[in-house]
Amino acid sequence: MKVIRARFKAVLIAVLLLAIILCSAVIYTMETGKTPLAQAGTVPRSSAPAEVVATPASAVTYIPVETPISTFTLNVDDITDFVYTGNCTVRELMDYVGVTFGGNDIIEPSLDTKLTNGAVVTIRRVSYAEETETVEVPYETEYVADNSMYEGEEEIEQYGVTGTTINTYLVKRSGGKVESKNLIKTVEESAPQTQIVRYGTMTNEVEETATVYQAETTKVEEETTVAQTVEEETTEVEETETVTTVTFDGSYQEYAYSLFPLYGWTDDDFNALVNLWNRESGWNPYSTNRYSGAYGIPQALPGSKMASHGDDWETNGYVQVAWGLDYIAGRYGSPSAAWSFFQNNRWY
């Protein structure tokens, strides 16, 4: 009987101790309103580049419990983790998982926002860095007149060389992607070298070529003066004619002049055309620029362009004239404009 009483007393003492421990835990929870939380996940912890780490078991943080355990999604620069804890603010969640952030980082929603079950928190790391880029600088071309060379001839005296500069940019990245790129400094690494081209201004060779060609291949008649009516005005009282004198030097010139009404060009335009093609080829359909390869009466470059007006463009001066007039009309509008451009630039 004494043994039974002793055992009963021991059991009773053990039950009382267990009850005291449980009551203490309940009282602590009721007084503090706190409870332990699960461990953090695997998202990056700071705004500086870092390896993915986990919070040690000893770093358990307590957050006030207002609702049962909730699930939050945490995105840091496209790396996603799931956190299981009680409802809390964004700032408390950051402290809990050990994520730090810089002053430029973007956090959505704001730090003081209260989170509820299923909430998503996104952090985009914002960084600034200087980056350099090498850029090519094109060279310029300078043309120099040379009276020791014939017109139409060109020679490169100095070849152009491309230069380089080094540009420095301030690059802003957000979430690992470039958001802005601003130029802050330019340094010349090497200056470009100007290309110098000499062009001929002598005309004797062209004039002699034109004379020989006219004498030996065209068999044209002697120079004649033709009076042609270029404008007519009719009134109720009388009819008035304006007569202009033009000079033809070969059948190609006559052919060219016969096409002028199609373009609405004047006799002044015809004189400009004669001057232009005298300088370019002497109206020789076989004239070839030995430097550029320009060919024929209009000096087409390349000559094969004239195939649009005839398959025999290499030998047929009339095909060349027709192509040349269309070219002048399309590019300059009139021979006078083309001749003016040639006088200033030595080509057209």
PDB file of C-alpha atoms in Angstrom, residues 28-213:
ATOM      1  CA  TYR A  28       4.776  33.297 -23.275  1.00  0.00           C
ATOM      2  CA  THR A  29       2.929  33.116 -26.572  1.00  0.00           C
ATOM      3  CA  MET A  30      -0.043  35.072 -25.219  1.00  0.00           C
ATOM      4  CA  GLU A  31       2.205  37.753 -23.702  1.00  0.00           C
ATOM      5  CA  THR A  32       4.633  38.191 -26.611  1.00  0.00           C
ATOM      6  CA  GLY A  33       2.397  37.176 -29.541  1.00  0.00           C
ATOM      7  CA  LYS A  34       5.464  35.629 -31.220  1.00  0.00           C
ATOM      8  CA  THR A  35       6.175  32.222 -32.680  1.00  0.00           C
ATOM      9  CA  PRO A  36       9.198  30.676 -34.500  1.00  0.00           C
ATOM     10  CA  LEU A  37       9.257  30.812 -38.355  1.00  0.00           C
ATOM     11  CA  ALA A  38      10.583  28.429 -40.971  1.00  0.00           C
ATOM     12  CA  GLN A  39      14.024  28.896 -42.607  1.00  0.00           C
ATOM     13  CA  ALA A  40      14.602  31.247 -45.560  1.00  0.00           C
ATOM     14  CA  GLY A  41      14.906  30.098 -49.177  1.00  0.00           C
ATOM     15  CA  THR A  42      17.611  30.516 -51.845  1.00  0.00           C
ATOM     16  CA  VAL A  43      17.242  34.034 -53.265  1.00  0.00           C
ATOM     17  CA  PRO A  44      20.325  36.351 -53.450  1.00  0.00           C
ATOM     18  CA  ARG A  45      20.750  38.254 -50.180  1.00  0.00           C
ATOM     19  CA  SER A  46      22.212  41.614 -51.210  1.00  0.00           C
ATOM     20  CA  SER A  47      22.256  44.151 -54.043  1.00  0.00           C
ATOM     21  CA  ALA A  48      25.927  43.386 -54.745  1.00  0.00           C
ATOM     22  CA  PRO A  49      26.625  40.312 -56.928  1.00  0.00           C
ATOM     23  CA  ALA A  50      26.732  37.325 -54.572  1.00  0.00           C
ATOM     24  CA  GLU A  51      26.337  33.582 -54.517  1.00  0.00           C
ATOM     25  CA  VAL A  52      22.987  32.094 -53.550  1.00  0.00           C
ATOM     26  CA  VAL A  53      23.143  31.167 -49.833  1.00  0.00           C
ATOM     27  CA  ALA A  54      20.716  29.890 -47.195  1.00  0.00           C
ATOM     28  CA  THR A  55      20.079  31.397 -43.794  1.00  0.00           C
ATOM     29  CA  PRO A  56      21.731  29.276 -41.026  1.00  0.00           C
ATOM     30  CA  ALA A  57      19.475  27.425 -38.606  1.00  0.00           C
ATOM     31  CA  SER A  58      20.533  29.701 -35.758  1.00  0.00           C
ATOM     32  CA  ALA A  59      19.225  32.812 -37.574  1.00  0.00           C
ATOM     33  CA  VAL A  60      15.557  32.186 -36.786  1.00  0.00           C
ATOM     34  CA  THR A  61      13.585  35.466 -36.590  1.00  0.00           C
ATOM     35  CA  TYR A  62      10.300  36.071 -34.844  1.00  0.00           C
ATOM     36  CA  ILE A  63       7.542  38.086 -36.546  1.00  0.00           C
ATOM     37  CA  PRO A  64       4.184  38.987 -34.965  1.00  0.00           C
ATOM     38  CA  VAL A  65       1.580  36.401 -35.877  1.00  0.00           C
ATOM     39  CA  GLU A  66      -1.722  37.797 -37.108  1.00  0.00           C
ATOM     40  CA  THR A  67      -2.963  34.944 -39.321  1.00  0.00           C
ATOM     41  CA  PRO A  68      -2.070  31.320 -39.916  1.00  0.00           C
ATOM     42  CA  ILE A  69       1.078  30.466 -41.924  1.00  0.00           C
ATOM     43  CA  SER A  70       1.036  32.050 -45.432  1.00  0.00           C
ATOM     44  CA  THR A  71       2.978  31.496 -48.662  1.00  0.00           C
ATOM     45  CA  PHE A  72       4.827  34.399 -50.296  1.00  0.00           C
ATOM     46  CA  THR A  73       6.660  34.484 -53.640  1.00  0.00           C
ATOM     47  CA  LEU A  74       9.973  36.382 -53.629  1.00  0.00           C
ATOM     48  CA  ASN A  75      11.549  37.366 -56.978  1.00  0.00           C
ATOM     49  CA  VAL A  76      15.076  38.791 -56.982  1.00  0.00           C
ATOM     50  CA  ASP A  77      16.418  39.517 -60.506  1.00  0.00           C
ATOM     51  CA  ASP A  78      14.313  36.709 -62.035  1.00  0.00           C
ATOM     52  CA  ILE A  79      15.295  34.173 -59.309  1.00  0.00           C
ATOM     53  CA  THR A  80      12.173  32.934 -57.536  1.00  0.00           C
ATOM     54  CA  ASP A  81      11.845  31.528 -54.012  1.00  0.00           C
ATOM     55  CA  PHE A  82       8.831  30.644 -51.850  1.00  0.00           C
ATOM     56  CA  VAL A  83       8.701  31.727 -48.207  1.00  0.00           C
ATOM     57  CA  TYR A  84       6.325  30.229 -45.622  1.00  0.00           C
ATOM     58  CA  THR A  85       5.615  32.459 -42.631  1.00  0.00           C
ATOM     59  CA  GLY A  86       2.978  34.480 -40.882  1.00  0.00           C
ATOM     60  CA  ASN A  87       1.601  37.685 -42.409  1.00  0.00           C
ATOM     61  CA  CYS A  88       4.086  40.540 -42.174  1.00  0.00           C
ATOM     62  CA  THR A  89       5.373  43.669 -43.964  1.00  0.00           C
ATOM     63  CA  VAL A  90       7.796  43.599 -46.882  1.00  0.00           C
ATOM     64  CA  ARG A  91      10.541  45.001 -44.654  1.00  0.00           C
ATOM     65  CA  GLU A  92       9.991  42.231 -42.072  1.00  0.00           C
ATOM     66  CA  LEU A  93      10.070  39.626 -44.849  1.00  0.00           C
ATOM     67  CA  MET A  94      13.409  41.033 -46.120  1.00  0.00           C
ATOM     68  CA  ASP A  95      14.850  40.868 -42.598  1.00  0.00           C
ATOM     69  CA  TYR A  96      13.515  37.353 -42.176  1.00  0.00           C
ATOM     70  CA  VAL A  97      15.107  35.912 -45.325  1.00  0.00           C
ATOM     71  CA  GLY A  98      18.286  37.957 -44.937  1.00  0.00           C
ATOM     72  CA  VAL A  99      17.973  39.937 -48.190  1.00  0.00           C
ATOM     73  CA  THR A 100      19.656  43.350 -48.189  1.00  0.00           C
ATOM     74  CA  PHE A 101      19.168  46.055 -50.807  1.00  0.00           C
ATOM     75  CA  GLY A 102      20.873  49.210 -52.043  1.00  0.00           C
ATOM     76  CA  GLY A 103      19.482  52.712 -52.338  1.00  0.00           C
ATOM     77  CA  ASN A 104      18.992  52.321 -56.118  1.00  0.00           C
ATOM     78  CA  ASP A 105      17.234  48.957 -55.972  1.00  0.00           C
ATOM     79  CA  ILE A 106      13.569  48.809 -56.918  1.00  0.00           C
ATOM     80  CA  ILE A 107      11.255  46.987 -54.484  1.00  0.00           C
ATOM     81  CA  GLU A 108       7.630  46.249 -55.272  1.00  0.00           C
ATOM     82  CA  PRO A 109       5.443  46.631 -53.277  1.00  0.00           C
ATOM     83  CA  SER A 110       6.951  49.222 -50.890  1.00  0.00           C
ATOM     84  CA  LEU A 111       8.748  48.165 -47.706  1.00  0.00           C
ATOM     85  CA  ASP A 112       5.874  49.097 -45.373  1.00  0.00           C
ATOM     86  CA  THR A 113       3.234  47.190 -47.346  1.00  0.00           C
ATOM     87  CA  LYS A 114       1.404  44.490 -45.308  1.00  0.00           C
ATOM     88  CA  LEU A 115       1.587  41.135 -47.098  1.00  0.00           C
ATOM     89  CA  THR A 116      -1.185  38.558 -47.194  1.00  0.00           C
ATOM     90  CA  ASN A 117      -1.247  34.966 -48.325  1.00  0.00           C
ATOM     91  CA  GLY A 118      -0.164  34.577 -51.976  1.00  0.00           C
ATOM     92  CA  ALA A 119       1.560  37.999 -52.180  1.00  0.00           C
ATOM     93  CA  VAL A 120       4.476  38.451 -54.608  1.00  0.00           C
ATOM     94  CA  VAL A 121       7.487  40.611 -53.703  1.00  0.00           C
ATOM     95  CA  THR A 122       9.864  41.664 -56.513  1.00  0.00           C
ATOM     96  CA  ILE A 123      13.330  43.169 -56.155  1.00  0.00           C
ATOM     97  CA  ARG A 124      15.259  44.469 -59.153  1.00  0.00           C
ATOM     98  CA  ARG A 125      18.916  45.181 -58.525  1.00  0.00           C
ATOM     99  CA  VAL A 126      19.984  48.518 -60.079  1.00  0.00           C
ATOM    100  CA  SER A 127      23.688  49.040 -60.817  1.00  0.00           C
ATOM    101  CA  TYR A 128      25.818  51.670 -62.587  1.00  0.00           C
ATOM    102  CA  ALA A 129      29.098  50.958 -64.375  1.00  0.00           C
ATOM    103  CA  GLU A 130      31.416  52.670 -66.869  1.00  0.00           C
ATOM    104  CA  GLU A 131      31.936  50.824 -70.154  1.00  0.00           C
ATOM    105  CA  THR A 132      34.081  51.734 -73.194  1.00  0.00           C
ATOM    106  CA  GLU A 133      33.467  51.318 -76.919  1.00  0.00           C
ATOM    107  CA  THR A 134      35.836  51.875 -79.878  1.00  0.00           C
ATOM    108  CA  VAL A 135      34.262  53.814 -82.772  1.00  0.00           C
ATOM    109  CA  GLU A 136      35.639  54.308 -86.308  1.00  0.00           C
ATOM    110  CA  VAL A 137      35.925  57.874 -87.667  1.00  0.00           C
ATOM    111  CA  PRO A 138      35.654  58.086 -91.496  1.00  0.00           C
ATOM    112  CA  TYR A 139      38.272  60.012 -93.446  1.00  0.00           C
ATOM    113  CA  GLU A 140      37.586  62.969 -95.747  1.00  0.00           C
ATOM    114  CA  THR A 141      38.585  63.248 -99.419  1.00  0.00           C
ATOM    115  CA  GLU A 142      40.330  66.342-100.820  1.00  0.00           C
ATOM    116  CA  TYR A 143      40.486  66.982-104.589  1.00  0.00           C
ATOM    117  CA  VAL A 144      43.462  68.919-106.006  1.00  0.00           C
ATOM    118  CA  ALA A 145      43.657  70.270-109.585  1.00  0.00           C
ATOM    119  CA  ASP A 146      46.746  69.191-111.568  1.00  0.00           C
ATOM    120  CA  ASN A 147      47.492  70.852-114.938  1.00  0.00           C
ATOM    121  CA  SER A 148      50.054  68.161-115.766  1.00  0.00           C
ATOM    122  CA  MET A 149      47.228  65.633-116.164  1.00  0.00           C
ATOM    123  CA  TYR A 150      44.505  65.542-118.781  1.00  0.00           C
ATOM    124  CA  GLU A 151      40.866  66.120-117.934  1.00  0.00           C
ATOM    125  CA  GLY A 152      39.143  62.937-116.831  1.00  0.00           C
ATOM    126  CA  GLU A 153      42.327  61.567-115.280  1.00  0.00           C
ATOM    127  CA  GLU A 154      42.586  61.081-111.534  1.00  0.00           C
ATOM    128  CA  GLU A 155      45.370  59.879-109.271  1.00  0.00           C
ATOM    129  CA  ILE A 156      45.363  59.158-105.547  1.00  0.00           C
ATOM    130  CA  GLU A 157      48.294  61.006-104.027  1.00  0.00           C
ATOM    131  CA  GLN A 158      47.566  59.944-100.452  1.00  0.00           C
ATOM    132  CA  TYR A 159      45.239  57.138 -99.383  1.00  0.00           C
ATOM    133  CA  GLY A 160      42.740  57.860 -96.635  1.00  0.00           C
ATOM    134  CA  VAL A 161      42.968  56.085 -93.291  1.00  0.00           C
ATOM    135  CA  THR A 162      40.059  55.658 -90.887  1.00  0.00           C
ATOM    136  CA  GLY A 163      40.604  57.046 -87.387  1.00  0.00           C
ATOM    137  CA  THR A 164      39.302  55.709 -84.064  1.00  0.00           C
ATOM    138  CA  THR A 165      37.910  57.189 -80.870  1.00  0.00           C
ATOM    139  CA  ILE A 166      37.192  55.537 -77.526  1.00  0.00           C
ATOM    140  CA  ASN A 167      33.817  56.443 -76.043  1.00  0.00           C
ATOM    141  CA  THR A 168      33.100  55.927 -72.354  1.00  0.00           C
ATOM    142  CA  TYR A 169      29.472  55.379 -71.319  1.00  0.00           C
ATOM    143  CA  LEU A 170      27.723  55.280 -67.944  1.00  0.00           C
ATOM    144  CA  VAL A 171      25.547  52.175 -68.214  1.00  0.00           C
ATOM    145  CA  LYS A 172      22.556  51.612 -65.939  1.00  0.00           C
ATOM    146  CA  ARG A 173      21.344  48.026 -65.539  1.00  0.00           C
ATOM    147  CA  SER A 174      18.099  47.021 -63.894  1.00  0.00           C
ATOM    148  CA  GLY A 175      17.400  43.364 -63.228  1.00  0.00           C
ATOM    149  CA  GLY A 176      20.539  42.480 -65.221  1.00  0.00           C
ATOM    150  CA  LYS A 177      19.306  44.308 -68.368  1.00  0.00           C
ATOM    151  CA  VAL A 178      20.627  47.592 -69.814  1.00  0.00           C
ATOM    152  CA  GLU A 179      18.146  50.380 -69.071  1.00  0.00           C
ATOM    153  CA  SER A 180      20.161  53.442 -70.176  1.00  0.00           C
ATOM    154  CA  LYS A 181      23.538  54.239 -71.759  1.00  0.00           C
ATOM    155  CA  ASN A 182      24.876  57.819 -71.572  1.00  0.00           C
ATOM    156  CA  LEU A 183      28.091  59.082 -73.198  1.00  0.00           C
ATOM    157  CA  ILE A 184      30.310  60.758 -70.599  1.00  0.00           C
ATOM    158  CA  LYS A 185      33.727  60.963 -72.312  1.00  0.00           C
ATOM    159  CA  THR A 186      35.328  60.697 -75.769  1.00  0.00           C
ATOM    160  CA  VAL A 187      39.058  60.221 -76.329  1.00  0.00           C
ATOM    161  CA  GLU A 188      40.680  60.269 -79.784  1.00  0.00           C
ATOM    162  CA  GLU A 189      42.830  57.169 -80.178  1.00  0.00           C
ATOM    163  CA  SER A 190      44.015  57.893 -83.733  1.00  0.00           C
ATOM    164  CA  ALA A 191      43.120  60.773 -86.080  1.00  0.00           C
ATOM    165  CA  PRO A 192      41.764  59.987 -89.575  1.00  0.00           C
ATOM    166  CA  GLN A 193      44.082  60.675 -92.524  1.00  0.00           C
ATOM    167  CA  THR A 194      42.627  62.683 -95.419  1.00  0.00           C
ATOM    168  CA  GLN A 195      42.638  61.035 -98.829  1.00  0.00           C
ATOM    169  CA  ILE A 196      44.111  63.350-101.498  1.00  0.00           C
ATOM    170  CA  VAL A 197      43.040  62.881-105.128  1.00  0.00           C
ATOM    171  CA  ARG A 198      44.621  64.820-108.002  1.00  0.00           C
ATOM    172  CA  TYR A 199      42.540  65.420-111.142  1.00  0.00           C
ATOM    173  CA  GLY A 200      43.683  66.646-114.554  1.00  0.00           C
ATOM    174  CA  THR A 201      42.780  69.981-116.106  1.00  0.00           C
ATOM    175  CA  MET A 202      44.522  69.771-119.526  1.00  0.00           C
ATOM    176  CA  THR A 203      42.220  69.545-122.561  1.00  0.00           C
ATOM    177  CA  ASN A 204      44.572  68.988-125.577  1.00  0.00           C
ATOM    178  CA  GLU A 205      44.309  65.222-125.605  1.00  0.00           C
ATOM    179  CA  VAL A 206      40.510  65.314-125.562  1.00  0.00           C
ATOM    180  CA  GLU A 207      40.359  67.905-128.331  1.00  0.00           C
ATOM    181  CA  GLU A 208      42.788  65.931-130.502  1.00  0.00           C
ATOM    182  CA  THR A 209      40.836  62.715-129.904  1.00  0.00           C
ATOM    183  CA  ALA A 210      37.612  64.431-130.937  1.00  0.00           C
ATOM    184  CA  THR A 211      39.235  65.852-134.096  1.00  0.00           C
ATOM    185  CA  VAL A 212      40.687  62.505-135.178  1.00  0.00           C
ATOM    186  CA  TYR A 213      37.435  60.706-134.471  1.00  0.00           C
TER     187      TYR A 213
END
